[in-house]
Coordinates of C-alpha atoms in Angstrom, one line a residue:
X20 CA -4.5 -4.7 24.2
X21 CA -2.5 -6.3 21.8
X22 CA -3.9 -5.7 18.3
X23 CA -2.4 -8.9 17.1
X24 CA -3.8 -10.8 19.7
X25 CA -7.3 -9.5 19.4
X26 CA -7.7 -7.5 16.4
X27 CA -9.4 -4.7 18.3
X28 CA -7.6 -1.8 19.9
X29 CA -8.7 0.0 22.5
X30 CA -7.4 0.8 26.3
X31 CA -9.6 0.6 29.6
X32 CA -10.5 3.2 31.2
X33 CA -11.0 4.6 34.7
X34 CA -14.1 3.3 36.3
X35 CA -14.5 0.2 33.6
X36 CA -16.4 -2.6 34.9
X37 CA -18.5 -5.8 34.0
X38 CA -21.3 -4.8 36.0
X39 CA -23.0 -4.3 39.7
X40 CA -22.5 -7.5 42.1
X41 CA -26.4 -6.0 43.3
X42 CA -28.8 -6.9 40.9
X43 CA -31.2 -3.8 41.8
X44 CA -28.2 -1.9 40.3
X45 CA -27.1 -4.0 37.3
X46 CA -30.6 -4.2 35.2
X47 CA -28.6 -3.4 32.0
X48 CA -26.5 -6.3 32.3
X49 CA -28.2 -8.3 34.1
X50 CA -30.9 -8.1 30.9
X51 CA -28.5 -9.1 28.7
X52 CA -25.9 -11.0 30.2
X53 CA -28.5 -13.7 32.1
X54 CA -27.3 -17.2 31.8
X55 CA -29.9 -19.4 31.4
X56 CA -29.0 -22.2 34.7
X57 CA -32.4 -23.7 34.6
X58 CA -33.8 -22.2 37.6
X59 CA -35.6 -19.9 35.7
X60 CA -37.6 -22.3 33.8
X61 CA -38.2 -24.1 37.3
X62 CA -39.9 -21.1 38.9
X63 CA -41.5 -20.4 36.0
X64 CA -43.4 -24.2 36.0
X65 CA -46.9 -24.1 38.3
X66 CA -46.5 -27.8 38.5
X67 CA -43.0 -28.0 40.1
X68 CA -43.1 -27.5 43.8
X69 CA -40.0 -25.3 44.1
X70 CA -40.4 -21.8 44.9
X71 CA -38.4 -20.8 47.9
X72 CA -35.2 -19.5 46.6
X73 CA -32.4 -20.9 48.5
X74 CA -29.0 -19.0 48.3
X75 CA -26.1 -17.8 49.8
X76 CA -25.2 -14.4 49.7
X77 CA -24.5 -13.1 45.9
X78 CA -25.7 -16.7 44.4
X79 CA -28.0 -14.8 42.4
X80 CA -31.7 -15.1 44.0
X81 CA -32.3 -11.2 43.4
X82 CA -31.1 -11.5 39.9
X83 CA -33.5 -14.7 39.6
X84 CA -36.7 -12.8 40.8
X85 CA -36.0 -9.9 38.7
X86 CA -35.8 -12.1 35.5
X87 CA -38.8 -13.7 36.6
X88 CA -40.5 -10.4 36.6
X89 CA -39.4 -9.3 33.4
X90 CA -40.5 -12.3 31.4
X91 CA -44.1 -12.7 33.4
X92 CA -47.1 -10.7 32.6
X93 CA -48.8 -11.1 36.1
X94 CA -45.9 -11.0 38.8
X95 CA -47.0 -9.4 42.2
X96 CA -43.8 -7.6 43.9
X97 CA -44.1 -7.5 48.0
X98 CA -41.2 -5.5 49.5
X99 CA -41.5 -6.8 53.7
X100 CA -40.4 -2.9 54.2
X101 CA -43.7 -1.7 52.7
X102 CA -45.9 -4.1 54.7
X103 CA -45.9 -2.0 58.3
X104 CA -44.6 -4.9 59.8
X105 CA -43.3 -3.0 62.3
X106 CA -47.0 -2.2 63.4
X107 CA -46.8 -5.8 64.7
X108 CA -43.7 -5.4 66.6
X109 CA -44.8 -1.9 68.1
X110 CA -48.4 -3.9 69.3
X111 CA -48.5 -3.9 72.8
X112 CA -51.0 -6.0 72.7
X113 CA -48.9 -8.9 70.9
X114 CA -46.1 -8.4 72.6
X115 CA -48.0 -9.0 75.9
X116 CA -49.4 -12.2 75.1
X117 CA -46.6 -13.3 73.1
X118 CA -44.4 -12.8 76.8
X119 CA -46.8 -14.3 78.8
X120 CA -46.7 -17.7 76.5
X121 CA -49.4 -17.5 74.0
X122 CA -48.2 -19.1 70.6
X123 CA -49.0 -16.4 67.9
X124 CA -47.9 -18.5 64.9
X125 CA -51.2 -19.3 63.3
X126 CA -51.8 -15.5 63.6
X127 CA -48.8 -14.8 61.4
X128 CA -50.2 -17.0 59.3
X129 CA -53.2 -15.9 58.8
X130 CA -51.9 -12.2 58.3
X131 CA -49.2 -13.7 55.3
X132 CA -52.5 -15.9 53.9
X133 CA -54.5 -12.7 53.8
X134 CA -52.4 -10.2 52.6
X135 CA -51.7 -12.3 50.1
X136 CA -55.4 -13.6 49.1
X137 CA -56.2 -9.5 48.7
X138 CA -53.4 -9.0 46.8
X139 CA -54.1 -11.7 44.2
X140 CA -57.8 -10.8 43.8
X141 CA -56.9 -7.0 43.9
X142 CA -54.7 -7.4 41.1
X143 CA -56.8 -10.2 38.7
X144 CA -59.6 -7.8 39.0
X145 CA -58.2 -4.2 39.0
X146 CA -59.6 -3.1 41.9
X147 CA -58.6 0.4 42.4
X148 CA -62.1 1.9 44.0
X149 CA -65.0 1.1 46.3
X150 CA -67.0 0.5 43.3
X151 CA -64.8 -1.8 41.6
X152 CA -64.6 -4.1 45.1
X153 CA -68.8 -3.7 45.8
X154 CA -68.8 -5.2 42.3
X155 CA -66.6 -7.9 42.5
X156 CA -68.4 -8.7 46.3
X157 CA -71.7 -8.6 44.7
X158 CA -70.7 -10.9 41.7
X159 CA -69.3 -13.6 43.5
X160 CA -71.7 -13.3 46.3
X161 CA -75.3 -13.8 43.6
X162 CA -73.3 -16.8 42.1
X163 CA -72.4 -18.7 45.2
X164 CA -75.4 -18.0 47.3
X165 CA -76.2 -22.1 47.5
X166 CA -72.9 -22.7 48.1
X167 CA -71.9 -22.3 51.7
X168 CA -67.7 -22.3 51.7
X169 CA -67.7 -20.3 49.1
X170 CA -70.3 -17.8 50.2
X171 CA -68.3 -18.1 53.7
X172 CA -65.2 -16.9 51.7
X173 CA -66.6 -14.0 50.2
X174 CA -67.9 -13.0 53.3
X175 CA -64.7 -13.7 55.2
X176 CA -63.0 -10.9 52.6
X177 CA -66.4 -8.3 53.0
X178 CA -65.3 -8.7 56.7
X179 CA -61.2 -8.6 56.6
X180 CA -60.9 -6.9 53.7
X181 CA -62.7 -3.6 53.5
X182 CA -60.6 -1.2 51.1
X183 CA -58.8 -4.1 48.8
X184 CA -57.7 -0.7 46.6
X185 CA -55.4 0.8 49.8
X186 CA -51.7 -0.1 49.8
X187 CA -50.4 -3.6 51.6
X188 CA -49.4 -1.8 55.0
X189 CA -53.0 -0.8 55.3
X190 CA -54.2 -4.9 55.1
X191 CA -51.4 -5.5 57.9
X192 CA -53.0 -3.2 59.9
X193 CA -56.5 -4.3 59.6
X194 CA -55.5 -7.6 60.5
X195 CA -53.8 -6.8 63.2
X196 CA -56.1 -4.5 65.1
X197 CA -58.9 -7.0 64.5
X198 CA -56.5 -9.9 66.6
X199 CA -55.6 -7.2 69.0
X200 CA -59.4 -6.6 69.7
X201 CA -60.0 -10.2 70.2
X202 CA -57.2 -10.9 72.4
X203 CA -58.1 -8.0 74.6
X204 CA -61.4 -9.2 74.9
X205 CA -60.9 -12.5 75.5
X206 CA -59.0 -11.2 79.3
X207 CA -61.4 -7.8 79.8
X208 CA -62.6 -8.0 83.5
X209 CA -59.8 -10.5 85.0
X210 CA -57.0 -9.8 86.9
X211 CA -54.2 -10.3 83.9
X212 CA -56.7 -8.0 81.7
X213 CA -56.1 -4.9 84.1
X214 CA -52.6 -5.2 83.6
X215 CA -52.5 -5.4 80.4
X216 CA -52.2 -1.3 80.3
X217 CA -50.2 -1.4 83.2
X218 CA -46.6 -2.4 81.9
X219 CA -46.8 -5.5 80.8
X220 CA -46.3 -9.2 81.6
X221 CA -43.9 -9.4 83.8
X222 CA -46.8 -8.2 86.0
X223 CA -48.2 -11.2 85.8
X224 CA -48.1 -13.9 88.0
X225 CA -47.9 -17.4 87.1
X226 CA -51.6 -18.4 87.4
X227 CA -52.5 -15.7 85.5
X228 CA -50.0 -16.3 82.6
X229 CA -51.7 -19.8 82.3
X230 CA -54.5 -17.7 82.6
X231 CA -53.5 -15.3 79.7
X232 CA -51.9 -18.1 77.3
X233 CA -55.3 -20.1 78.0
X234 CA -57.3 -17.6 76.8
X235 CA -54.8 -15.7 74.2
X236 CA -54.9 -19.0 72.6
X237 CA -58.6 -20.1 72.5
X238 CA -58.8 -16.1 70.7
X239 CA -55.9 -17.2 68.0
X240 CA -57.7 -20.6 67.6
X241 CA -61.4 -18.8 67.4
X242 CA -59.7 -16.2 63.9
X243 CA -61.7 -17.6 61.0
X244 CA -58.9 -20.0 59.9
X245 CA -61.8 -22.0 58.6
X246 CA -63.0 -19.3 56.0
X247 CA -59.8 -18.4 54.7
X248 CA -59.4 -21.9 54.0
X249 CA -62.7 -21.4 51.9
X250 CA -60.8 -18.5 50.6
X251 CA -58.2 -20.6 49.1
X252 CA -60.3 -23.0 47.7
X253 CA -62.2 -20.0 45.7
X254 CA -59.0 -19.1 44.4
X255 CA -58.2 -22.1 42.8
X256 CA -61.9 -23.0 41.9
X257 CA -63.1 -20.0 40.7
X258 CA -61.0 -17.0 40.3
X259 CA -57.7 -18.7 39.4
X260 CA -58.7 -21.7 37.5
X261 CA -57.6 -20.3 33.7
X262 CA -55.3 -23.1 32.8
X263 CA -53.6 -20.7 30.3
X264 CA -53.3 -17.8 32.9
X265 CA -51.1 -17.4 36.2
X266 CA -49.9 -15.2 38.5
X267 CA -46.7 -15.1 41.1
X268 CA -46.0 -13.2 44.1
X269 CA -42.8 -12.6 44.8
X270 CA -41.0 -11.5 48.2
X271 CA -37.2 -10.5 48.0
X272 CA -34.9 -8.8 50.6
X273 CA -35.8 -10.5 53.7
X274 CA -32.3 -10.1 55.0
X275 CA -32.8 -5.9 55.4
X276 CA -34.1 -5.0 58.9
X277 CA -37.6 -4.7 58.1
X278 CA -38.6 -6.1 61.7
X279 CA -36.8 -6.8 64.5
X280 CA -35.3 -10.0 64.3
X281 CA -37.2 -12.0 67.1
X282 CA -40.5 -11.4 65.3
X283 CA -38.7 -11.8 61.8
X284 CA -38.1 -15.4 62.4
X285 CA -41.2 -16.1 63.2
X286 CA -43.0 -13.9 60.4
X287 CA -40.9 -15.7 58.0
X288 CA -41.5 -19.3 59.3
X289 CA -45.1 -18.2 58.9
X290 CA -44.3 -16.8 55.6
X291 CA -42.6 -20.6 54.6
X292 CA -46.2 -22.3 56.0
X293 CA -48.0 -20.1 53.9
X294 CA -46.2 -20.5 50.5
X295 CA -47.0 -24.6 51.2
X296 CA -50.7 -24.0 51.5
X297 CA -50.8 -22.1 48.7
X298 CA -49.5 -24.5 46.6
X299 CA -53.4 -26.0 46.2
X300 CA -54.1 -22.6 44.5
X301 CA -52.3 -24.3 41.1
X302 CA -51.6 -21.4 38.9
X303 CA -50.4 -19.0 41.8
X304 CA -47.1 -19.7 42.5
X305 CA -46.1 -17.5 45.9
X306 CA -41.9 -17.0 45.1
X307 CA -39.5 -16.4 48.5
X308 CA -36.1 -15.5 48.0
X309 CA -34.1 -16.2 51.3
X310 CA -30.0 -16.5 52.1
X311 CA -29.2 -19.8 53.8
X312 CA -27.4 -18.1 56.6
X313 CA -31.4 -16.4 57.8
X314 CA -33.3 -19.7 56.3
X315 CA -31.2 -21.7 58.5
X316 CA -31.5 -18.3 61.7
X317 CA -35.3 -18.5 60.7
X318 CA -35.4 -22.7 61.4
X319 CA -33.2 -22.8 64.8
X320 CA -34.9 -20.0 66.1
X321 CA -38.5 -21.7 65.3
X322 CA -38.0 -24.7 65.5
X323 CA -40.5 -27.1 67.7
X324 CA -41.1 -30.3 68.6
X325 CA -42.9 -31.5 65.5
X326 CA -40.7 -29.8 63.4
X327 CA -39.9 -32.1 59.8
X328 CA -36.9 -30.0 58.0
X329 CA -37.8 -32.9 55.1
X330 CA -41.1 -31.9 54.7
X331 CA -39.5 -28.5 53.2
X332 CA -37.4 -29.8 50.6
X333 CA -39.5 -29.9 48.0
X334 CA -40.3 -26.1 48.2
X335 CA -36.6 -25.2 47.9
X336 CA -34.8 -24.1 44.7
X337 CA -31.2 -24.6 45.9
X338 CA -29.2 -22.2 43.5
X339 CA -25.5 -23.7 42.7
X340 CA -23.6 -22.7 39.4
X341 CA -21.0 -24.9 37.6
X342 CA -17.7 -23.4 36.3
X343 CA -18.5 -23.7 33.0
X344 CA -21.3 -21.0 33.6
X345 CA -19.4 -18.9 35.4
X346 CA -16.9 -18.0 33.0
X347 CA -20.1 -18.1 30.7
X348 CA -21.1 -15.0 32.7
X349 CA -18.3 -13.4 32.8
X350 CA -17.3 -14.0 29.5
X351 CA -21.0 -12.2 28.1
X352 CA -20.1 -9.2 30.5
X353 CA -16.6 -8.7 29.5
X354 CA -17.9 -8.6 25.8
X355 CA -20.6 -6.3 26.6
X356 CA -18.2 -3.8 28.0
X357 CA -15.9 -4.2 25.2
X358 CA -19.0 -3.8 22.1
X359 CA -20.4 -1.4 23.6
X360 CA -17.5 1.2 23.4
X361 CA -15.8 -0.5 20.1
X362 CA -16.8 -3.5 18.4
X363 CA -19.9 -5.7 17.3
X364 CA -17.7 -9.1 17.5
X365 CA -17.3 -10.9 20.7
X366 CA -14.5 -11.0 22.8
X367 CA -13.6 -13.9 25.1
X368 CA -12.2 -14.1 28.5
X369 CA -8.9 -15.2 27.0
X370 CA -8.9 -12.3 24.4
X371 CA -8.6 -10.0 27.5
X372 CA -6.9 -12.1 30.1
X373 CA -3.7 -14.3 30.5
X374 CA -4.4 -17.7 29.6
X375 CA -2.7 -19.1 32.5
X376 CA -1.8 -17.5 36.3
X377 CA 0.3 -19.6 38.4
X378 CA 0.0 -22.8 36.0
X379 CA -3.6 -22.5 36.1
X380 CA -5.6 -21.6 33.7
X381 CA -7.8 -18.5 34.2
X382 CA -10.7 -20.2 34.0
X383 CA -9.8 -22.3 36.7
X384 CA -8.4 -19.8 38.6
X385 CA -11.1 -17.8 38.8
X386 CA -13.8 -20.6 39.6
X387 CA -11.5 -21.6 42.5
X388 CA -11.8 -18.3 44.1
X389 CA -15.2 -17.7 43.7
X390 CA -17.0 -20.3 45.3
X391 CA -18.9 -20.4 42.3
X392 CA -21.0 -17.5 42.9
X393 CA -21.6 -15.0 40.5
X394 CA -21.6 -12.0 42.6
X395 CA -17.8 -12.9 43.3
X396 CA -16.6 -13.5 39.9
X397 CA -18.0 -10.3 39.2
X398 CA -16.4 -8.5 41.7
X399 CA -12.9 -10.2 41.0
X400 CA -13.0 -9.2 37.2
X401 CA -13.6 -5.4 38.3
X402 CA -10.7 -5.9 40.7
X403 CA -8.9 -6.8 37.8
X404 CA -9.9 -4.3 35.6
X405 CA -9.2 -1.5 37.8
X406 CA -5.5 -2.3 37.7
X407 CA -5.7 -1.8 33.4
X408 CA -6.4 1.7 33.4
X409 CA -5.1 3.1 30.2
X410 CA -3.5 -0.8 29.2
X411 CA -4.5 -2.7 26.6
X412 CA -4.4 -6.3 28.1
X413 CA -5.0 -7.5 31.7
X414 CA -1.6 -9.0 32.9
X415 CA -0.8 -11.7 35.2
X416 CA 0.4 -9.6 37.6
X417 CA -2.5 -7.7 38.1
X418 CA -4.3 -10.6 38.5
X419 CA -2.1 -11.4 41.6
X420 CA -3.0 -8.0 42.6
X421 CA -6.1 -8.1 42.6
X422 CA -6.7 -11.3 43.9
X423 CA -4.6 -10.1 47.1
X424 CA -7.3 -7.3 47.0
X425 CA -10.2 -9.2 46.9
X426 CA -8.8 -11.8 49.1
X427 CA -9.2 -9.1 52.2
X428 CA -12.6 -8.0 50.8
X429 CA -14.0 -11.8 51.1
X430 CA -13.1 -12.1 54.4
X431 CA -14.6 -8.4 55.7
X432 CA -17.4 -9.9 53.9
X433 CA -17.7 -13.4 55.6
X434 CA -18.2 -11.2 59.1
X435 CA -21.5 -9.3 57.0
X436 CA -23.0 -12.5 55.7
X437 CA -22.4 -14.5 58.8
X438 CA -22.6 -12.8 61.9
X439 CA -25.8 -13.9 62.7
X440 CA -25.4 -17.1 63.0
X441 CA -21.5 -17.3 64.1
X442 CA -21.1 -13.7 66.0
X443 CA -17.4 -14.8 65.8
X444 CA -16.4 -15.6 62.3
X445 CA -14.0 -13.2 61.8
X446 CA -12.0 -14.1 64.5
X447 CA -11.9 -17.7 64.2
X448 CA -10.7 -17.7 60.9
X449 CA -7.3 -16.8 62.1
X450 CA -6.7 -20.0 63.3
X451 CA -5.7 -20.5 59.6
X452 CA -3.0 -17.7 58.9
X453 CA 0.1 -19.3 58.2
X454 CA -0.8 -22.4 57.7
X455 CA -0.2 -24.9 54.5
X456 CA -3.4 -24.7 52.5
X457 CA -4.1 -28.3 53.3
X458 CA -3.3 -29.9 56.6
X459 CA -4.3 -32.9 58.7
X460 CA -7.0 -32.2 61.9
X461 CA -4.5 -33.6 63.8
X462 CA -2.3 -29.7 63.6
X463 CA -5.5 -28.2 65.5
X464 CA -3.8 -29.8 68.3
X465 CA -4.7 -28.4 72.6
X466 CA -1.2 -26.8 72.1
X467 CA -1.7 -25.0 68.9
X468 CA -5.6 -24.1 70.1
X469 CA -5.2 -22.9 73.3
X470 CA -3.5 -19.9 73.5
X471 CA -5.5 -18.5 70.9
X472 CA -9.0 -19.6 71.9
X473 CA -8.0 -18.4 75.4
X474 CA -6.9 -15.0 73.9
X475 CA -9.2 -14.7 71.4
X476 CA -12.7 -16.4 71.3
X477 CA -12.7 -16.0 75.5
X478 CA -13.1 -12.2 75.7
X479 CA -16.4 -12.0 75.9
X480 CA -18.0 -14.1 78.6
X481 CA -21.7 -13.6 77.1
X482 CA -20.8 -14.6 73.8
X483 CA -23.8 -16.6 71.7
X484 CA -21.1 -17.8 69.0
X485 CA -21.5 -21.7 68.9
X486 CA -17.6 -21.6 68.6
X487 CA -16.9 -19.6 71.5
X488 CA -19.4 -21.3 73.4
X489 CA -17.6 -24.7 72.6
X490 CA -14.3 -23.2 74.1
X491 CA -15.4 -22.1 76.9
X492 CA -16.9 -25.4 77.2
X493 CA -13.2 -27.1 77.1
X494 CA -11.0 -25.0 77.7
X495 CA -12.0 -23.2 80.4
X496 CA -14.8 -25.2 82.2
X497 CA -12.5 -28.8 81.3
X498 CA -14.8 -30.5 79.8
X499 CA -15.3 -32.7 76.9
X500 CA -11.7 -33.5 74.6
X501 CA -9.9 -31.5 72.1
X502 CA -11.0 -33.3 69.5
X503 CA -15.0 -32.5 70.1
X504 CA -14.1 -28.7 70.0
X505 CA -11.9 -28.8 67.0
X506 CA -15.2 -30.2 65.9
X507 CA -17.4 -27.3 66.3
X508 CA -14.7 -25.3 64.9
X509 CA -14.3 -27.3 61.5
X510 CA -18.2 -27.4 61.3
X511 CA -18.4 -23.6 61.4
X512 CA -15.3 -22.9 59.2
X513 CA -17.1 -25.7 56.9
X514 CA -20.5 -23.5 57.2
X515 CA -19.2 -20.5 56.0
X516 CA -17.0 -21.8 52.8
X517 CA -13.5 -21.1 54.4
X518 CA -12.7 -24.4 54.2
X519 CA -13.2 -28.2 52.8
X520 CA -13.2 -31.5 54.4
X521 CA -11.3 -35.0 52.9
X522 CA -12.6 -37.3 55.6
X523 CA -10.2 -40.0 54.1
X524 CA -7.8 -40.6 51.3
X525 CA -10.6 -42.3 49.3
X526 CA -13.7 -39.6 49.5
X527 CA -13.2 -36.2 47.7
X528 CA -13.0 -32.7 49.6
X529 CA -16.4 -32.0 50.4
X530 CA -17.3 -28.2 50.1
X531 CA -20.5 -26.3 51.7
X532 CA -20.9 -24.4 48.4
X533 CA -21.3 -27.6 46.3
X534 CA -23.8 -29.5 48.5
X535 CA -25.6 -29.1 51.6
X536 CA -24.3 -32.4 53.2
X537 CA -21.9 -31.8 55.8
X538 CA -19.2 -34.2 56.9
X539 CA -20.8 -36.0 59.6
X540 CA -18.7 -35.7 63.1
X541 CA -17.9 -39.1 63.4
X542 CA -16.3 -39.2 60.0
X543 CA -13.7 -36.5 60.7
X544 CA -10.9 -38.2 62.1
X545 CA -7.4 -36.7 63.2
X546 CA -5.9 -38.0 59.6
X547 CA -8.7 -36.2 57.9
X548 CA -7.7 -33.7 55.9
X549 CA -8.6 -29.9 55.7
X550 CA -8.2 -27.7 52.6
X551 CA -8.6 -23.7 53.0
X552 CA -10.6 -22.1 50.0
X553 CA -8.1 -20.7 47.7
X554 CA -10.0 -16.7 48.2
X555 CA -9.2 -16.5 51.4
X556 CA -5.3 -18.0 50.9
X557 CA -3.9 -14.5 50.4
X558 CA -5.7 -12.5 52.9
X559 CA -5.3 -15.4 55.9
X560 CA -1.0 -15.6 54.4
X561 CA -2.1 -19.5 53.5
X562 CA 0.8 -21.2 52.2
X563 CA 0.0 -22.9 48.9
X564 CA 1.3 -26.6 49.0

């Protein structure tokens, strides 16, 4: 680095970097690098309703709970890979009902409502031992002996919760075999009972499945959902009621295949209805962090007739960044690395890189490849960084490098993040190689789609990929016009950040990463514009116009 420029000297070594995109692996910068967003402040507020996290991948929801958890003194940490979840999913019994019709969702419910009642009163009260919970049982049960919900609550929790001092996984499983009792009884001696053990429900015929769904649901209905009810209200009443005192669970990772993901939808729609009835429980704050791509998985897989996505909203902390915090980030990491090897005095961004890269500034240049997400900028300054070894200033050119780098990386990483919800992403991106990075819909003409929806999204005849779907809709079955698939196609491409939509010359691009509205269909026109997201120009060949 230029001494003159900087008036520290030093060279960057092998292996030099601004930190872990992965918060679990970045505690020493993420501890003192944090920039303060106002999210932070927002979960930490018992009055505001927010408290599902709501991000896309490396947004910073991880990095969010674990500052949470460092500045609390009473944060409860669930991991869903330490709750034996899978105990569900290997239950014959469940999975029986649950294929013969029966609705298990207040179950789930009740399973998230009591794990998480046990948890609370097991820490508040330190109970590690079968004395410590006979004494808090006896305590609570003298004082509310004339006062029947309550002394149905602590009767509910002598009955479902007999060893509060055993790990989570235990709880699950206490719950769990108590529903599978009840559900077995409530079909011992019929027909559909004796085939319960005998493979299944597929057995079943379909007077018997009414049969089974009948009585599978009476026993879900019959689960003391009254007396947990009492439970919450002795939470808040009695054991939680310290104005000056609160406690938050927290539940990260929800992504990581801790459960099949049939019965993970559903344990996490149950895990959203749970964290809105706890909200009467006013200083316990129950704190999900959840990518979009599985929030919106969880809600199309779930979703029923009464569903109200509004009636959501308020619980969900929406995590965006500006550019001005970005570099704010990256401009506190850079300095770390560079004090903690040689000086006390801060460096800036422009201290260490060019001040301008293709007539942009750096700034600028970096925001615009980012989608303004911290994990990215992160990961593009390391990509740069790797290319100084032994130099003493960051050049243009390895800028350029590196963004050609990273470029590739984003879009092997678009396949990760999104595959769940568009199977097909990484091949329907290359509809944009070669093209100007902005362009009228009307150049996704039948002649320029064709060919490669025929040889590319069409290989695969059971495909679930809405996009695929959509083609095989038009192009090979001949319905519905070019301009309804183009369509699907934009609203996917839109989705997943590749690209922005100008619906017309007087609206601004819209982008997915700046706000959830999407463009609605009718507004896209063939004179609408699209504009490809400047990180995935050089890995797609996007001309720059």
């Amino acid at each position: 680095m230029d001494s003159k420029h900087t008036g520290i000297q030093f060279r960057f070594r092998k292996n030099d970097n601004i930190g872990s995109p992965e918060a679990e692996s970045d505690e020493s910068y993420l501890a003192e690098c944090f920039v303060d967003t106002g999210d932070l402040d927002v979960l930490r507020d018992f009055s505001d309703t927010k408290r599902i996290i709501v991000g896309r991948t490396g947004a910073g929801k991880s990095a969010l709970v674990r500052k949470l958890v460092a500045y609390e003194d009473h944060v409860i940490e669930l991991k869903p890979e330490n709750l034996a979840l899978n105990f569900l999913a290997n239950s014959m019994v469940l999975r029986f009902f649950e294929e013969a019709g029966t609705q298990l969702d207040v179950f789930y419910q009740l399973l998230w409502k009591h794990v998480l009642a046990v948890e609370l009163i097991r820490c508040k009260y330190r109970i590690t031992n079968e004395t410590a919970q006979r004494s808090f049982l006896e305590r609570f049960s003298s004082v509310f002996s004339r006062d029947r919900p309550k002394e149905q609550a602590i009767e509910y929790l002598r009955q479902w919760g007999a060893n509060f001092w055993n790990e989570t996984e235990s709880r699950v499983r206490e719950v769990t075999t108590k529903i599978e009792s009840d559900l077995r009884a409530s079909i011992s001696g019929t027909a559909a009972g004796a085939k319960l053990d005998a493979g299944g429900s597929e057995k079943l015929s379909a007077e018997e499945k009414r049969e089974v769904v009948q009585r599978g649901s009476r026993a879900v209905s019959q689960v003391q959902l009254a007396a947990l009810s009492n439970v919450l209200r002795l939470l808040e009443e009695e054991i939680f009621s310290d104005a000056q005192e609160g406690y938050f669970v927290v539940i990260d990772d929800l992504d990581t295949r801790w459960v099949d993901d049939g019965l993970k939808f559903k344990l996490i729609r149950a895990l959203i209805e749970t964290v809105r009835a706890f909200r009467q429980v006013r200083r316990v704050k129950v704190v999900v962090a959840i990518r979009l791509d599985l929030l919106q998985r969880v809600i199309t897989a779930t979703r029923d007739s009464g569903f109200q996505s509004e009636k959501y909203e308020p619980l969900y902390l929406r995590l965006r960044w500006t550019a001005p915090q970005l570099v704010e980030l990256v401009s506190k990491r850079l300095s770390r690395l560079v004090r903690q090897r040689y000086t006390s005095r801060a460096v800036t961004l422009d201290e260490v890189f060019p001040r301008e890269i293709q007539k942009s500034r750096f700034a600028d240049f970096l925001s615009d490849r980012t989608s303004l997400r911290p994990r990215d900028a992160i990961l593009f300054l390391n990509e740069c960084l790797a290319r100084a070894v032994d130099r003493q200033q960051v050049t243009a050119q390895m800028v350029l490098d590196a963004e050609a780098a990273y470029s590739e990386k984003r879009i092997d990483s678009l396949q990760e993040e999104w595959s769940g919800v568009y199977p097909r992403v990484s091949d329907y991106i290359k509809i944009l190689s070669r093209k100007p990075s902005s362009f009228p819909v009307s150049e996704l003409s039948r002649n320029v789609l064709e060919d490669w929806a025929m040889s590319t999204l069409l290989d695969d005849a059971d495909s679930s990929d809405p996009v695929a779907k959509a083609a095989r809709h038009h192009f090979l079955d001949g319905k519905g016009t070019t301009l309804e698939f183009v369509l699907v196609l934009l609203d996917a491409l839109y989705a997943v950040g590749v690209v922005g939509i100008k619906t017309d010359p007087t609206t601004a691009c819209s982008w997915s990463f700046y706000s959830d509205h999407r463009p609605a269909p009718g507004s896209i026109r063939p004179s609408s514009v699209v504009q490809v997201q400047p990180a995935f120009w050089r890995g797609l060949g996007v001309r720059a116009i």
